[in-house]
Short mmCIF file of C-alpha atoms in Angstrom, two decimals:
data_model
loop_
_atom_site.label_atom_id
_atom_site.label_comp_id
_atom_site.label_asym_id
_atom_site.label_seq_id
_atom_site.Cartn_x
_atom_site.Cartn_y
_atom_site.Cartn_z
CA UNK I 17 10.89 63.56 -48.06
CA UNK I 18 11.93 60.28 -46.69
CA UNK I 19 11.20 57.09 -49.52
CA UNK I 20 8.03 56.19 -48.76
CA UNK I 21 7.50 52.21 -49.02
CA UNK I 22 4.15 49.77 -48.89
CA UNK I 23 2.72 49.96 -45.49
CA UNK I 24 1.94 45.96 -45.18
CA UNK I 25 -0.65 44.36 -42.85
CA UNK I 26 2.08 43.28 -40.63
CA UNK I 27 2.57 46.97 -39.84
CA UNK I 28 -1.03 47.59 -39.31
CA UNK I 29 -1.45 44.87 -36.78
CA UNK I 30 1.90 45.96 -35.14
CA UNK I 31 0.82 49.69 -34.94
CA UNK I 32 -2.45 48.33 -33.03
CA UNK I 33 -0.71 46.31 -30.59
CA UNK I 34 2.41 48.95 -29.87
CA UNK I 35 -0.86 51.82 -29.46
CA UNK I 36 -2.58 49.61 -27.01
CA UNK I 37 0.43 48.35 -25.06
CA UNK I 38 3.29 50.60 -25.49
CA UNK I 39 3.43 54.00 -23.12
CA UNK I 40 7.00 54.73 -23.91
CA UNK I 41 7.96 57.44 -26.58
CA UNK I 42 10.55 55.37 -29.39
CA UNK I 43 12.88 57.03 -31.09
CA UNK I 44 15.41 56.00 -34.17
CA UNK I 45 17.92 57.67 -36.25
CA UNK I 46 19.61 56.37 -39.26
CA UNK I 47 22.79 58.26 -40.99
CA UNK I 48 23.21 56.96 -43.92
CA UNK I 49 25.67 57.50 -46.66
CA UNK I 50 24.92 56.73 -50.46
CA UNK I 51 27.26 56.55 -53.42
CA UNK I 52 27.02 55.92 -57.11
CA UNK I 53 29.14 56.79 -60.02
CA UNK I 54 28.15 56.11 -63.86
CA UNK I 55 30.72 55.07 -66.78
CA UNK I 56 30.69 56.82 -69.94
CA UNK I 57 29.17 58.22 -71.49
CA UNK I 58 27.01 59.80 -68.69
CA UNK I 59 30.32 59.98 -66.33
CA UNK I 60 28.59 61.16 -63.10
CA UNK I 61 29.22 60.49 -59.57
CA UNK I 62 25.89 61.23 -56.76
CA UNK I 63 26.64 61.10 -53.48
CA UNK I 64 23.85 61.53 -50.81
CA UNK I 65 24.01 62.09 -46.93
CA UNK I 66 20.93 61.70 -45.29
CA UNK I 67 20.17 61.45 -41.07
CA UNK I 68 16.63 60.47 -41.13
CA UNK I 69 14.84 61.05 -37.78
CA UNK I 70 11.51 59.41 -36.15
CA UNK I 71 9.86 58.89 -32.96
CA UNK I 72 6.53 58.03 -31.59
CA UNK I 73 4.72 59.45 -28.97
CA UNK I 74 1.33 57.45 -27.47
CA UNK I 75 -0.83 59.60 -25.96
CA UNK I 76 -3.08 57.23 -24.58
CA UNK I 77 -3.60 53.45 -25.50
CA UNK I 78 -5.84 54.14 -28.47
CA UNK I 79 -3.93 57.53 -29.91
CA UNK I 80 -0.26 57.53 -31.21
CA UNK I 81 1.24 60.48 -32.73
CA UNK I 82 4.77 59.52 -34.85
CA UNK I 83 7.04 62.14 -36.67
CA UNK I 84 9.72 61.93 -39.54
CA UNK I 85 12.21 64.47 -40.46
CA UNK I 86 15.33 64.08 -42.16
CA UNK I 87 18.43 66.18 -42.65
CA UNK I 88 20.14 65.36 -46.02
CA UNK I 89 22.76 66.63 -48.60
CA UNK I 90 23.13 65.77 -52.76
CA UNK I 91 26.51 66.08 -54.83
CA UNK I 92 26.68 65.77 -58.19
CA UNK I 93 29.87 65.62 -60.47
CA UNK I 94 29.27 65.51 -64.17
CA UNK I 95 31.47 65.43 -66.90
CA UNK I 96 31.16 66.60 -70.40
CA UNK I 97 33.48 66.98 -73.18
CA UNK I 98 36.18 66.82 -70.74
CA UNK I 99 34.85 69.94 -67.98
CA UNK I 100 33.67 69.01 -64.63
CA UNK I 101 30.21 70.62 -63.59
CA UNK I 102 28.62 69.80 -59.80
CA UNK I 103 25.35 70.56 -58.17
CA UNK I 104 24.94 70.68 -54.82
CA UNK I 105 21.78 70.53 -52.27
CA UNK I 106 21.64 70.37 -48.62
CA UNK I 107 19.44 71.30 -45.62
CA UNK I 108 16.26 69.81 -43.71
CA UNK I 109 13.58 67.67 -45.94
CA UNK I 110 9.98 68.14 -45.07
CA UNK I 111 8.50 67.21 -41.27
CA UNK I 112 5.72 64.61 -41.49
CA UNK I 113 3.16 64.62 -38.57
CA UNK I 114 0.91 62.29 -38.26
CA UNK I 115 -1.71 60.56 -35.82
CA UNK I 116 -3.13 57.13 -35.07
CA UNK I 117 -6.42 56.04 -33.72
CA UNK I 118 -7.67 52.62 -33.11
CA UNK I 119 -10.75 52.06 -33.03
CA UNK I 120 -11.92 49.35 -30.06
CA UNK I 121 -9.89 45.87 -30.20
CA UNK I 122 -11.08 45.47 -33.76
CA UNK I 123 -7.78 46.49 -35.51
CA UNK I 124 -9.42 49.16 -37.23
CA UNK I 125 -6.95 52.07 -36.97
CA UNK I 126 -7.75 56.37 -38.57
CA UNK I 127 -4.97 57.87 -39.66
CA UNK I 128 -4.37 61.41 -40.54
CA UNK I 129 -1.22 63.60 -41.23
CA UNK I 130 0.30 66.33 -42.55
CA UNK I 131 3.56 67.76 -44.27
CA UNK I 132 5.46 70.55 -42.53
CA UNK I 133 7.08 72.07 -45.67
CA UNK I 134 10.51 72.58 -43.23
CA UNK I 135 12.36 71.34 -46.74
CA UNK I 136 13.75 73.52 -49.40
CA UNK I 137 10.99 72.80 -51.99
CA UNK I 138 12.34 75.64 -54.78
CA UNK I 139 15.84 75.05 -56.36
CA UNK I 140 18.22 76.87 -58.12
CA UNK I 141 19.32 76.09 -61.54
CA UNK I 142 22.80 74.87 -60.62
CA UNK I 143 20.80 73.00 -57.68
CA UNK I 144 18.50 71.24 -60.15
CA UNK I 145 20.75 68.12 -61.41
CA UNK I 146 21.37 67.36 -57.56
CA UNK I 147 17.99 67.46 -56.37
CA UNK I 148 16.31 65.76 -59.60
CA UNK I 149 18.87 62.10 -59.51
CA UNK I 150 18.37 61.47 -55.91
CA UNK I 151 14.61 60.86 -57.22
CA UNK I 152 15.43 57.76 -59.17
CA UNK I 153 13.07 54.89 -58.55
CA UNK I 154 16.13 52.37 -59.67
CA UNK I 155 18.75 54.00 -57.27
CA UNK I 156 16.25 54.29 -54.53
CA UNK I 157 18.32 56.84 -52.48
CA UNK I 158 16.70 57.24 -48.96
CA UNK I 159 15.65 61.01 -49.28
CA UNK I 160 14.00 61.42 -52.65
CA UNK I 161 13.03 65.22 -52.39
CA UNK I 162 14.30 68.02 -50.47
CA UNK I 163 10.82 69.53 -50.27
CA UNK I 164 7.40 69.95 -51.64
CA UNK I 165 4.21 72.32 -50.40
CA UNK I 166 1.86 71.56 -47.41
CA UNK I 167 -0.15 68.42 -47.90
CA UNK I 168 -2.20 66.34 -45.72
CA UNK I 169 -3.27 63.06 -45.89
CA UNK I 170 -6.27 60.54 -44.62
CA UNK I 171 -6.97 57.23 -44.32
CA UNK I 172 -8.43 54.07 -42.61
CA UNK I 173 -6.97 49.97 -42.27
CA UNK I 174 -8.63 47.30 -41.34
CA UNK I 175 -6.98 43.92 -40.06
CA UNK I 176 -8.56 40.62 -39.03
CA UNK I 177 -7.12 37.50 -38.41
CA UNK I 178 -9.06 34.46 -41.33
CA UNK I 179 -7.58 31.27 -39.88
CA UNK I 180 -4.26 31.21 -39.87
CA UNK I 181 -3.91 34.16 -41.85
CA UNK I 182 -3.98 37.83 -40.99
CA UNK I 183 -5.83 40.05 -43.30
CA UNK I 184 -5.71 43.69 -44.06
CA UNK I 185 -6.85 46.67 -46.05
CA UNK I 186 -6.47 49.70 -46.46
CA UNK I 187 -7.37 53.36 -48.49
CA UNK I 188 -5.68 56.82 -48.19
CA UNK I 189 -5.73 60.26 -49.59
CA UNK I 190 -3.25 62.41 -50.11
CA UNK I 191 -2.91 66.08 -51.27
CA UNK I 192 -0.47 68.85 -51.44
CA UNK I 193 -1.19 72.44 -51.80
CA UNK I 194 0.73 74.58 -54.77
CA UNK I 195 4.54 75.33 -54.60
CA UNK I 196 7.23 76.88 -56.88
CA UNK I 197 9.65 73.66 -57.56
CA UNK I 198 11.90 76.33 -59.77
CA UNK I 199 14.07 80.10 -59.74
CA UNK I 200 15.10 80.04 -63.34
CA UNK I 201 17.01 83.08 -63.05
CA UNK I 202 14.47 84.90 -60.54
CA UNK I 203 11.62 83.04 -62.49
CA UNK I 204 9.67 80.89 -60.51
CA UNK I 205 7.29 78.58 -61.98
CA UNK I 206 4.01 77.40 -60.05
CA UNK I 207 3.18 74.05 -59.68
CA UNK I 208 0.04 72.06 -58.52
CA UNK I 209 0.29 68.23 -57.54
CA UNK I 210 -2.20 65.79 -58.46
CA UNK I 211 -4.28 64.18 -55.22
CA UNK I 212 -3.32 60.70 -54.96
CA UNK I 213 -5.31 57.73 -53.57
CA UNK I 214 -3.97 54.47 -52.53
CA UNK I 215 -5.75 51.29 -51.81
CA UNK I 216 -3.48 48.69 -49.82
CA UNK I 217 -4.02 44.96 -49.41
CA UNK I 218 -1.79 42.52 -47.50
CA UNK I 219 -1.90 38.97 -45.68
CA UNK I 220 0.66 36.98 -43.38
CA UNK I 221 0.96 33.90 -41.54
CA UNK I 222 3.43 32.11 -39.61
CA UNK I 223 5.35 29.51 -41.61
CA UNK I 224 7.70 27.44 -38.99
CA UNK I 225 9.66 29.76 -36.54
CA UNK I 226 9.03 32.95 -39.48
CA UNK I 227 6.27 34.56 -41.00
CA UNK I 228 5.42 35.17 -45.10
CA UNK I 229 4.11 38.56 -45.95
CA UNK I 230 2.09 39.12 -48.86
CA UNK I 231 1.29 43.11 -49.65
CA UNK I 232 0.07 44.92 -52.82
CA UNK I 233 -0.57 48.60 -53.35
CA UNK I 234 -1.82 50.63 -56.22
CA UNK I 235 -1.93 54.67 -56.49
CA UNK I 236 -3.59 56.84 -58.79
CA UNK I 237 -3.17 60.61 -58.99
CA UNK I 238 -4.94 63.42 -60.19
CA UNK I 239 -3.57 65.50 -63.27
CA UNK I 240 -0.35 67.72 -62.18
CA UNK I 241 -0.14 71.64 -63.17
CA UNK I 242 3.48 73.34 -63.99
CA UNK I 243 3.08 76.86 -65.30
CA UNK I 244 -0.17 76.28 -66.71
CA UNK I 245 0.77 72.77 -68.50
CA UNK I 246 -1.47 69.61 -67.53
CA UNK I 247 0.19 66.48 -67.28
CA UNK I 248 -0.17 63.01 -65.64
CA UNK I 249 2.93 60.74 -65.31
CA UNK I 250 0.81 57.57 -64.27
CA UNK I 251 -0.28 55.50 -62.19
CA UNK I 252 1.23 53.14 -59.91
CA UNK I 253 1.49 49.48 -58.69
CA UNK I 254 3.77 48.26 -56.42
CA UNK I 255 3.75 44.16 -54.97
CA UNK I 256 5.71 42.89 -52.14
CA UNK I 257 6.58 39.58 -50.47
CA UNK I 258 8.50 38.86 -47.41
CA UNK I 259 9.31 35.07 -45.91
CA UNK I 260 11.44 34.44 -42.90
CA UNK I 261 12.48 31.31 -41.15
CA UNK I 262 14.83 29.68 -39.17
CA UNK I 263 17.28 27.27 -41.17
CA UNK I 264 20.32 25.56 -39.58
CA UNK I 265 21.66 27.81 -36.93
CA UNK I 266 20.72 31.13 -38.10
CA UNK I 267 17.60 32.80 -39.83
CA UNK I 268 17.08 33.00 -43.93
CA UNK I 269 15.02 36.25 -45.02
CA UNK I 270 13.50 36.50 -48.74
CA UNK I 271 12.58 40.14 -49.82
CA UNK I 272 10.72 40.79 -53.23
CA UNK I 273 9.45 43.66 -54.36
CA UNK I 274 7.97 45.53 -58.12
CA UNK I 275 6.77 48.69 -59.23
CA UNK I 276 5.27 49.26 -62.36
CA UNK I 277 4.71 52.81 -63.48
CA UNK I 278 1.82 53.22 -66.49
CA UNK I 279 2.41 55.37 -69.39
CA UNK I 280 1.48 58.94 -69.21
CA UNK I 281 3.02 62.32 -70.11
CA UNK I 282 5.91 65.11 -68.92
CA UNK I 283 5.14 68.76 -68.41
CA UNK I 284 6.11 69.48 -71.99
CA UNK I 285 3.36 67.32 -73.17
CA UNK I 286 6.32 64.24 -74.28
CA UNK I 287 5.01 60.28 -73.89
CA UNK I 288 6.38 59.44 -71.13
CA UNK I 289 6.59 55.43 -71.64
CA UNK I 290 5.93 52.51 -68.63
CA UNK I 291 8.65 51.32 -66.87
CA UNK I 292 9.26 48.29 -64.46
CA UNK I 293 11.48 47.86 -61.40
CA UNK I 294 11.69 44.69 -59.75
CA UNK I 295 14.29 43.65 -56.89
CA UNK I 296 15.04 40.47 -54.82
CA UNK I 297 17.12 40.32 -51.80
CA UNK I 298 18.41 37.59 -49.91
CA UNK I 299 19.67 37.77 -46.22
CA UNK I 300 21.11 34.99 -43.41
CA UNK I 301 21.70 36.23 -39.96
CA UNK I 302 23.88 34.69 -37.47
CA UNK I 303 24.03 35.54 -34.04
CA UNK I 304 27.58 35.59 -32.35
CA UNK I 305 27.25 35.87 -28.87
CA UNK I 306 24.89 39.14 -28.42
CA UNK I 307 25.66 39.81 -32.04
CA UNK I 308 23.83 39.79 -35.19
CA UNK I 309 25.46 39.55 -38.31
CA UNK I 310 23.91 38.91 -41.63
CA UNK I 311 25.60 39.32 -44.98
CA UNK I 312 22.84 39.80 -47.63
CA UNK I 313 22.76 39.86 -51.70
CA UNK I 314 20.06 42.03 -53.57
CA UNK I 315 19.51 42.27 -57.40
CA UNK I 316 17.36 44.77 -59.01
CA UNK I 317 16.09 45.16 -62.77
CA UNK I 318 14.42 48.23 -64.42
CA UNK I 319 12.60 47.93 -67.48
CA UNK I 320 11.99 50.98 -69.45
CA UNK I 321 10.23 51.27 -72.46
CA UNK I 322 12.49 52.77 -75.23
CA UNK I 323 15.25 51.99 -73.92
CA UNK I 324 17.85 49.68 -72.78
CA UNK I 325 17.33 47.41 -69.71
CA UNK I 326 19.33 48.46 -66.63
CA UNK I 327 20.11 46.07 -63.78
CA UNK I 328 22.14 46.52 -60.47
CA UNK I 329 23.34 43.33 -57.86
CA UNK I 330 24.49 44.69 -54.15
CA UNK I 331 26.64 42.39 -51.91
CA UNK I 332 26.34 43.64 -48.18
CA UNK I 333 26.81 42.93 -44.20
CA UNK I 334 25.06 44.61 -41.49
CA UNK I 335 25.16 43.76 -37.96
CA UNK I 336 22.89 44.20 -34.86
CA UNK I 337 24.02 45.04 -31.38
CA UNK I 338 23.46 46.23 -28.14
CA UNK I 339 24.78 49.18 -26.35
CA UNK I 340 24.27 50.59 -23.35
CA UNK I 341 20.10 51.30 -23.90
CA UNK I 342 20.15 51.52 -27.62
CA UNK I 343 20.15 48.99 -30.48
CA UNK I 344 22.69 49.65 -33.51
CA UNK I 345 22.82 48.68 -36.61
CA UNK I 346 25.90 49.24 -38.65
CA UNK I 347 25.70 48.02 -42.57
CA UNK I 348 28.14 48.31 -45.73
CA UNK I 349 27.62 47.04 -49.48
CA UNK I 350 28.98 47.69 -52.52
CA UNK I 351 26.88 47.46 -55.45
CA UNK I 352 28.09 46.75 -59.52
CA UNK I 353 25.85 46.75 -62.40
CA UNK I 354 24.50 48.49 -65.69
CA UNK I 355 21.84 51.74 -66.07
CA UNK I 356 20.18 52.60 -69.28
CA UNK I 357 22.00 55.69 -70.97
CA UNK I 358 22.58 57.47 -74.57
CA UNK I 359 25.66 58.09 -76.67
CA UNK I 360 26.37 61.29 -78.35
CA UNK I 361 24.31 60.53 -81.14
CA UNK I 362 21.43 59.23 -79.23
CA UNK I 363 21.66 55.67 -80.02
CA UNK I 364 20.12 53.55 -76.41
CA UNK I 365 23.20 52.07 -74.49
CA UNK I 366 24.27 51.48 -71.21
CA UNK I 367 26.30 52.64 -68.69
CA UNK I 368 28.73 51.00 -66.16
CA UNK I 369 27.23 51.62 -62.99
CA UNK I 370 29.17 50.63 -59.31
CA UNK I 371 27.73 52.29 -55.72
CA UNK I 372 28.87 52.35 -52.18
CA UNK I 373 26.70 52.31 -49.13
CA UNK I 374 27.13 53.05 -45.28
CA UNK I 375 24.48 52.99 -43.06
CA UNK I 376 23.89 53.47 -39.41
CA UNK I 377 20.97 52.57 -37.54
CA UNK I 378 20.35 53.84 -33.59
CA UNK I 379 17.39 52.94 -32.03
CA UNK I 380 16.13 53.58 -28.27
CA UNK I 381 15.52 49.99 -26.92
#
């Protein structure tokens, strides 16, 4: 499954206009490669490959179909009391279908979708350490899950312009049928997501030659079954702000973003206790000719409750150019910092934490 992030107004109004003026099919692809490796005493290196894939299709002015697949592979090198263990993962994630209607000139756009379960949604036991860290929240990898069961999901947006401003809303359903997540030794264990609903707010506005986006989402979800145990891991709310704008000769972006997870429980029936991740990135693009370039920092914090504070900063540079009938996108950053971990004896600590990234974006212009 490809990280899903806050759908904002902006993209509401944008999917309107492209559905109503756009008859070409778009396509992008983004290879990607992700790195991390963690200091004593967890001493583990993840490494993820991912090629995510999407294109849209409009069918007419009013109906837009769009689809997102991914190929991806996890490694995972652990060591304890000096021996090396890995886990290992790889193959095609999940396909997501899904279509979009608008609804007059009104901005008022239906969606609905499903997911193809193309992934690998049951894992092995030496698969399990690969395919659980590429879920972390704090390391955001690109493909969070391999696979899960059929779902399919509904909603509705709304977005009128107030003034200056742009304002949006929208609600969404989502649910996934049952699917066996685990073969313990030929044992396979049933398990039964929770339906979640979202409700998603947002606003922008031009401010001098930019915009500022404003964009909030929360998500609740229904209790999850595994092998006959109830459990609900919380809910969640996640707030976003965007400002661009041209200063001196090239153009400053501000990215913010936080999720806060409530309290709830794990499968065993363990408090499970809140946790906070907030990040801020800064970006100044410079274009060279018919070339972008834009070095960018980012720091990120993750509060957890019970233990100790983790916190990561990433230095980068990506560039933007054309060739031939396709935009790329090369990037590379290196990222330094500290995740929460536990000693021997179980005493909270942390953990040297440093990451590599690579990424490649190609998109049909």
């Amino acid at each position: 499954m490809v990280r899903w992030s806050l759908v904002s107004l902006r993209f509401i109004v944008a999917s309107s206009l492209v559905a109503q003026s756009s008859p070409e099919i778009t396509a992008r692809i983004a290879p990607q490669f992700h790195s991390y490796s963690v200091g004593a005493p967890s001493n583990t290196t993840i490494r993820e490959f991912s090629a995510p894939l999407f294109v849209v299709v409009p069918v007419t002015p009013q109906l837009t179909f769009d689809l997102g697949t991914a190929y991806a592979t996890s490694h995972v090198t652990q060591t304890t009391f000096g021996k090396n263990s890995t886990s290992d993962i790889a193959g095609l994630t999940d396909t997501q279908v899904r279509a979009n209607y608008v609804l007059g000139n009104d901005f008022i756009v239906l969606t609905a979708g499903v997911n193809l379960p193309t992934g690998q949604a049951r894992v092995t036991t030496d698969q399990v350490l690969a395919a659980e860290l590429i879920g972390s929240d704090f390391l955001a990898f690109p493909i969070s899950s391999m696979g899960t069961g059929f779902g399919g999901t509904g909603g509705i947006a709304v977005a009128r312009p107030v003034g200056d401003w742009n304002l949006g809303a929208g609600v969404s359903m989502r649910r996934t049928e049952h699917y066996d997540p685990f073969d313990l030794g030929g044992t396979a264990l049933r398990y039964q997501p929770g339906n979640e609903y979202r409700v998603r707010v947002g606003a922008d506005r031009p401010v001098g030659t930019g915009r500022v986006t404003l964009g909030f989402t929360y998500s609740t979800f229904g209790d999850d079954e595994l092998a006959g145990s109830i459990y609900n891991t919380g809910n969640r709310y996640i707030s976003q702000l965007a400002f661009t704008d041209d200063v001196g000769s090239g153009k400053l972006g501000l990215a913010a973003w936080n999720l806060l997870r409530t309290a709830g429980t794990l499968a065993d029936s363990t408090f499970l206790g809140h946790e906070d991740i907030s990040n801020a990135a800064l970006s100044y693009g410079i274009t060279v000719g018919q070339t972008l370039i834009e070095p960018s920092f980012e720091a990120r914090t993750w509060v957890q409750q019970g233990a100790s504070t983790s916190f990561l900063t990433t230095i980068g540079v990506r560039s933007q150019l054309g060739v031939g009938g396709f935009t790329v996108m090369p990037g590379l950053s290196y990222s330094v910092g500290r995740v929460a971990a536990q000693d021997l004896s179980g005493v909270n600590s942390t953990a040297r934490l440093t990451g590599f990234h690579a990424t490649l974006t190609i998109r049909v212009r």
